[in-house]
Amino acid sequence: QVQLQESGPGLVKPSETLSLTCAVSGYSIRSGYYWGWIRQPPGKGLEWIGNIYQTGNTYYNPSLKSLVTISVDTSKNQFSLKLTSVTAADTAVYFCARGFGTMVRGVIGFYFDYWGQGSLVTVSS
Amino acid sequence: EIVLTQSPGTLSLSPGERATLSCRASQSVSTSYLAWYQQKPGQAPRLLIYGASSRATGITDRFSGSGSGTDFTLTISRLEPEDFAVYYCQQYGSSITFGGGTKVEIK
């Protein structure tokens, strides 16, 4: 049974860096798939942030690319998200998820089959 | 960026009725790379459909997906009490974008 669990601070000050980690159990990141982050502001829809492969190859939402870093630690079977210079607009539930990758004319995309329960991060002073 | 527009915003139906949810894309979705998710309050989304019409593991055949190009549909044949939730479509043929969601509520 694949399980994902987010962890990290629930409160971040404006202009600081949001950091979250996703621990994966029941499946080895080394075995494949693309591991990703999606967020959902309170009462709103879903926004893809980015994905990473076991090799460290990353794929980011173009609208967030300059602010986001996703990294992977295969020895701990976990991956992490850093979002810099946060504002109140970054207040959201952050989900980690396992992505199944597809390739169309050199562009990669993912759908998500296993999700963590989500971690609410509030940006406030 | 491909924009996905879901309609209606809210669907009010009774248990046992058929639900038809629409997802329209601003441009053609490559190779029908479209997924549907169900989300209940306080929970993560759950994958229902991928590739426009393939059911995910463990998903009942009451859920079916169809469509291609720019128009896609999720059909729930007979609503059960546990089906009342918010449903999102997502395209993954050109980067990744999600629709705004359709809430299926009890009438």
CSV table of C-alpha atoms in Angstrom, one decimal:
chain,number,residue,atom,x,y,z
A,1,GLN,CA,0.0,0.0,0.0
A,2,VAL,CA,1.6,3.2,-1.2
A,3,GLN,CA,1.4,6.0,1.4
A,4,LEU,CA,2.6,9.6,1.4
A,5,GLN,CA,2.9,11.9,4.3
A,6,GLU,CA,3.6,15.6,4.3
A,7,SER,CA,5.4,17.3,7.1
A,8,GLY,CA,6.7,20.8,7.8
A,9,PRO,CA,5.8,24.1,9.5
A,10,GLY,CA,2.2,25.1,9.5
A,11,LEU,CA,3.0,28.9,9.7
A,12,VAL,CA,5.5,30.8,7.6
A,13,LYS,CA,6.1,34.6,7.6
A,14,PRO,CA,5.8,36.7,4.5
A,15,SER,CA,8.9,36.9,2.4
A,16,GLU,CA,10.4,33.7,4.0
A,17,THR,CA,10.8,30.2,2.6
A,18,LEU,CA,8.1,27.5,2.8
A,19,SER,CA,9.7,24.1,3.3
A,20,LEU,CA,7.8,20.8,3.2
A,21,THR,CA,8.9,17.1,3.1
A,22,CYS,CA,6.9,14.1,1.8
A,23,ALA,CA,7.8,10.7,3.2
A,24,VAL,CA,6.9,7.8,1.0
A,25,SER,CA,6.2,4.3,2.3
A,26,GLY,CA,5.1,1.1,0.6
A,27,TYR,CA,7.0,2.0,-2.6
A,28,SER,CA,10.6,2.8,-3.3
A,29,ILE,CA,11.2,6.2,-5.1
A,30,ARG,CA,14.1,4.4,-6.8
A,31,SER,CA,11.5,2.1,-8.6
A,32,GLY,CA,10.2,4.9,-10.7
A,33,TYR,CA,7.3,7.3,-11.1
A,34,TYR,CA,7.5,11.1,-10.8
A,35,TRP,CA,6.9,12.6,-7.4
A,36,GLY,CA,5.0,15.9,-7.2
A,37,TRP,CA,3.5,18.7,-5.2
A,38,ILE,CA,0.0,20.2,-5.8
A,39,ARG,CA,-1.6,23.0,-3.7
A,40,GLN,CA,-5.1,24.1,-2.9
A,41,PRO,CA,-5.9,27.5,-1.4
A,42,PRO,CA,-8.8,27.3,1.1
A,43,GLY,CA,-12.1,26.9,-0.7
A,44,LYS,CA,-10.5,27.0,-4.1
A,45,GLY,CA,-9.2,24.7,-6.8
A,46,LEU,CA,-6.0,22.7,-7.4
A,47,GLU,CA,-2.7,24.1,-8.7
A,48,TRP,CA,0.2,21.9,-9.9
A,49,ILE,CA,3.6,23.1,-8.5
A,50,GLY,CA,6.1,20.6,-9.9
A,51,ASN,CA,7.4,17.0,-10.0
A,52,ILE,CA,10.7,15.3,-9.7
A,53,TYR,CA,12.1,11.9,-10.9
A,54,GLN,CA,14.5,9.7,-8.9
A,55,THR,CA,17.4,11.0,-11.0
A,56,GLY,CA,16.7,14.5,-9.8
A,57,ASN,CA,15.2,15.7,-13.0
A,58,THR,CA,12.6,18.4,-12.2
A,59,TYR,CA,9.5,19.7,-13.9
A,60,TYR,CA,7.9,22.9,-12.7
A,61,ASN,CA,4.8,24.9,-13.3
A,62,PRO,CA,6.1,27.8,-15.5
A,63,SER,CA,4.2,30.3,-13.3
A,64,LEU,CA,6.1,29.2,-10.2
A,65,LYS,CA,9.4,28.0,-11.6
A,66,SER,CA,11.5,30.9,-10.4
A,67,LEU,CA,10.3,30.5,-6.8
A,68,VAL,CA,10.3,26.6,-6.5
A,69,THR,CA,12.8,24.0,-5.8
A,70,ILE,CA,11.9,20.3,-5.5
A,71,SER,CA,14.6,17.8,-4.4
A,72,VAL,CA,14.7,14.1,-3.7
A,73,ASP,CA,16.5,11.9,-1.1
A,74,THR,CA,16.3,8.4,-2.3
A,75,SER,CA,18.2,7.0,0.7
A,76,LYS,CA,15.4,8.3,3.0
A,77,ASN,CA,12.7,7.6,0.4
A,78,GLN,CA,11.4,11.2,0.6
A,79,PHE,CA,11.2,14.3,-1.5
A,80,SER,CA,10.9,18.0,-0.5
A,81,LEU,CA,9.5,21.3,-1.6
A,82,LYS,CA,10.9,24.8,-1.1
A,83,LEU,CA,9.0,27.9,-2.1
A,84,THR,CA,10.7,31.2,-1.6
A,85,SER,CA,9.5,34.7,-1.0
A,86,VAL,CA,6.0,33.6,0.1
A,87,THR,CA,3.0,35.9,0.4
A,88,ALA,CA,-0.5,35.5,1.7
A,89,ALA,CA,-1.5,34.1,-1.7
A,90,ASP,CA,0.7,31.1,-1.0
A,91,THR,CA,-1.6,30.1,1.9
A,92,ALA,CA,-2.9,26.7,0.9
A,93,VAL,CA,-3.1,23.0,1.7
A,94,TYR,CA,-0.1,21.4,0.1
A,95,PHE,CA,-0.4,17.8,-1.2
A,96,CYS,CA,2.4,15.5,-2.3
A,97,ALA,CA,1.5,12.8,-4.8
A,98,ARG,CA,2.8,10.1,-7.0
A,99,GLY,CA,2.7,11.0,-10.7
A,100,PHE,CA,2.4,8.7,-13.7
A,101,GLY,CA,4.4,10.4,-16.5
A,102,THR,CA,3.4,10.7,-20.1
A,103,MET,CA,5.3,12.3,-23.0
A,104,VAL,CA,3.8,14.1,-25.9
A,105,ARG,CA,6.1,15.7,-28.6
A,106,GLY,CA,8.8,16.1,-26.0
A,107,VAL,CA,6.6,17.6,-23.3
A,108,ILE,CA,6.0,15.6,-20.2
A,109,GLY,CA,2.8,15.5,-18.2
A,110,PHE,CA,1.5,13.6,-15.2
A,111,TYR,CA,-1.6,12.3,-13.6
A,112,PHE,CA,-1.6,11.5,-9.9
A,113,ASP,CA,-2.7,8.2,-8.5
A,114,TYR,CA,-1.6,8.3,-4.8
A,115,TRP,CA,-1.8,11.4,-2.6
A,116,GLY,CA,-0.8,12.5,0.8
A,117,GLN,CA,-3.5,13.8,3.2
A,118,GLY,CA,-2.3,17.4,2.8
A,119,SER,CA,-0.6,19.9,5.0
A,120,LEU,CA,-2.1,23.4,5.6
A,121,VAL,CA,0.5,26.1,5.4
A,122,THR,CA,-0.5,29.6,6.4
A,123,VAL,CA,1.5,32.6,5.4
A,124,SER,CA,1.1,35.3,8.1
A,125,SER,CA,3.2,37.6,10.3
B,1,GLU,CA,-1.6,27.1,-21.1
B,2,ILE,CA,-4.6,25.0,-21.6
B,3,VAL,CA,-7.6,26.4,-19.6
B,4,LEU,CA,-10.2,23.8,-18.5
B,5,THR,CA,-13.7,25.0,-17.8
B,6,GLN,CA,-16.0,22.7,-15.8
B,7,SER,CA,-19.8,23.0,-15.9
B,8,PRO,CA,-22.1,23.2,-14.2
B,9,GLY,CA,-20.5,24.8,-11.1
B,10,THR,CA,-23.0,22.9,-8.9
B,11,LEU,CA,-25.2,19.9,-9.8
B,12,SER,CA,-28.1,19.2,-7.4
B,13,LEU,CA,-29.3,15.6,-7.8
B,14,SER,CA,-31.0,12.9,-5.8
B,15,PRO,CA,-29.4,9.5,-5.0
B,16,GLY,CA,-30.1,7.1,-7.8
B,17,GLU,CA,-30.0,9.8,-10.5
B,18,ARG,CA,-27.5,10.1,-13.3
B,19,ALA,CA,-24.9,12.8,-13.1
B,20,THR,CA,-23.2,14.3,-16.2
B,21,LEU,CA,-20.3,16.6,-15.7
B,22,SER,CA,-18.6,18.6,-18.4
B,23,CYS,CA,-14.9,19.7,-18.9
B,24,ARG,CA,-14.1,21.9,-21.9
B,25,ALA,CA,-10.6,22.7,-22.9
B,26,SER,CA,-9.4,26.0,-24.4
B,27,GLN,CA,-7.4,23.9,-27.0
B,28,SER,CA,-7.2,20.3,-28.0
B,29,VAL,CA,-5.9,18.0,-25.3
B,30,SER,CA,-3.2,15.8,-26.8
B,31,THR,CA,-3.9,12.0,-27.0
B,32,SER,CA,-6.9,12.5,-24.7
B,33,TYR,CA,-4.6,13.0,-21.7
B,34,LEU,CA,-7.4,14.0,-19.4
B,35,ALA,CA,-8.0,12.8,-15.8
B,36,TRP,CA,-10.9,13.1,-13.3
B,37,TYR,CA,-10.6,13.3,-9.6
B,38,GLN,CA,-13.1,13.2,-6.7
B,39,GLN,CA,-12.5,15.3,-3.6
B,40,LYS,CA,-14.5,15.2,-0.4
B,41,PRO,CA,-14.2,17.8,2.4
B,42,GLY,CA,-10.9,17.6,4.3
B,43,GLN,CA,-9.6,14.9,2.0
B,44,ALA,CA,-7.1,14.6,-0.8
B,45,PRO,CA,-8.4,14.2,-4.3
B,46,ARG,CA,-8.9,10.6,-5.5
B,47,LEU,CA,-8.1,9.5,-9.1
B,48,LEU,CA,-11.1,8.2,-10.9
B,49,ILE,CA,-10.3,8.3,-14.6
B,50,TYR,CA,-7.2,8.8,-16.7
B,51,GLY,CA,-6.7,8.8,-20.4
B,52,ALA,CA,-10.2,10.3,-20.7
B,53,SER,CA,-11.9,6.9,-20.3
B,54,SER,CA,-9.8,4.4,-18.3
B,55,ARG,CA,-10.9,3.8,-14.7
B,56,ALA,CA,-8.3,3.9,-12.0
B,57,THR,CA,-7.6,0.8,-9.9
B,58,GLY,CA,-10.6,0.0,-7.6
B,59,ILE,CA,-13.0,2.5,-9.1
B,60,THR,CA,-16.5,1.3,-9.5
B,61,ASP,CA,-18.0,1.0,-13.0
B,62,ARG,CA,-20.6,3.5,-12.0
B,63,PHE,CA,-18.0,6.1,-13.1
B,64,SER,CA,-17.2,6.5,-16.7
B,65,GLY,CA,-15.3,9.0,-18.8
B,66,SER,CA,-15.6,10.0,-22.4
B,67,GLY,CA,-14.6,12.6,-24.9
B,68,SER,CA,-11.7,13.8,-27.0
B,69,GLY,CA,-10.2,17.0,-28.4
B,70,THR,CA,-11.7,19.8,-26.3
B,71,ASP,CA,-14.8,18.2,-24.8
B,72,PHE,CA,-14.8,15.6,-22.1
B,73,THR,CA,-17.5,14.2,-19.8
B,74,LEU,CA,-17.6,12.3,-16.5
B,75,THR,CA,-20.8,10.3,-16.0
B,76,ILE,CA,-21.9,8.8,-12.7
B,77,SER,CA,-24.6,6.3,-13.7
B,78,ARG,CA,-26.6,6.1,-10.4
B,79,LEU,CA,-25.6,8.4,-7.6
B,80,GLU,CA,-24.8,6.7,-4.3
B,81,PRO,CA,-24.6,8.8,-1.1
B,82,GLU,CA,-20.8,8.6,-1.1
B,83,ASP,CA,-20.6,10.1,-4.6
B,84,PHE,CA,-21.7,13.6,-3.4
B,85,ALA,CA,-18.4,15.5,-3.6
B,86,VAL,CA,-16.4,17.9,-5.8
B,87,TYR,CA,-15.0,16.6,-9.1
B,88,TYR,CA,-12.0,18.1,-10.9
B,89,CYS,CA,-10.7,17.4,-14.4
B,90,GLN,CA,-7.0,17.7,-15.2
B,91,GLN,CA,-5.2,17.7,-18.5
B,92,TYR,CA,-1.6,16.4,-18.7
B,93,GLY,CA,-1.0,16.6,-22.5
B,94,SER,CA,0.6,20.1,-22.3
B,95,SER,CA,2.1,20.8,-18.9
B,96,ILE,CA,-0.6,20.3,-16.2
B,97,THR,CA,-3.7,22.3,-15.5
B,98,PHE,CA,-6.9,21.6,-13.5
B,99,GLY,CA,-10.4,22.7,-14.0
B,100,GLY,CA,-12.3,24.8,-11.4
B,101,GLY,CA,-14.4,21.9,-10.2
B,102,THR,CA,-18.1,20.8,-10.2
B,103,LYS,CA,-19.8,20.2,-6.9
B,104,VAL,CA,-22.4,17.4,-6.9
B,105,GLU,CA,-24.8,18.0,-4.0
B,106,ILE,CA,-27.8,16.3,-2.6
B,107,LYS,CA,-31.1,17.8,-3.9
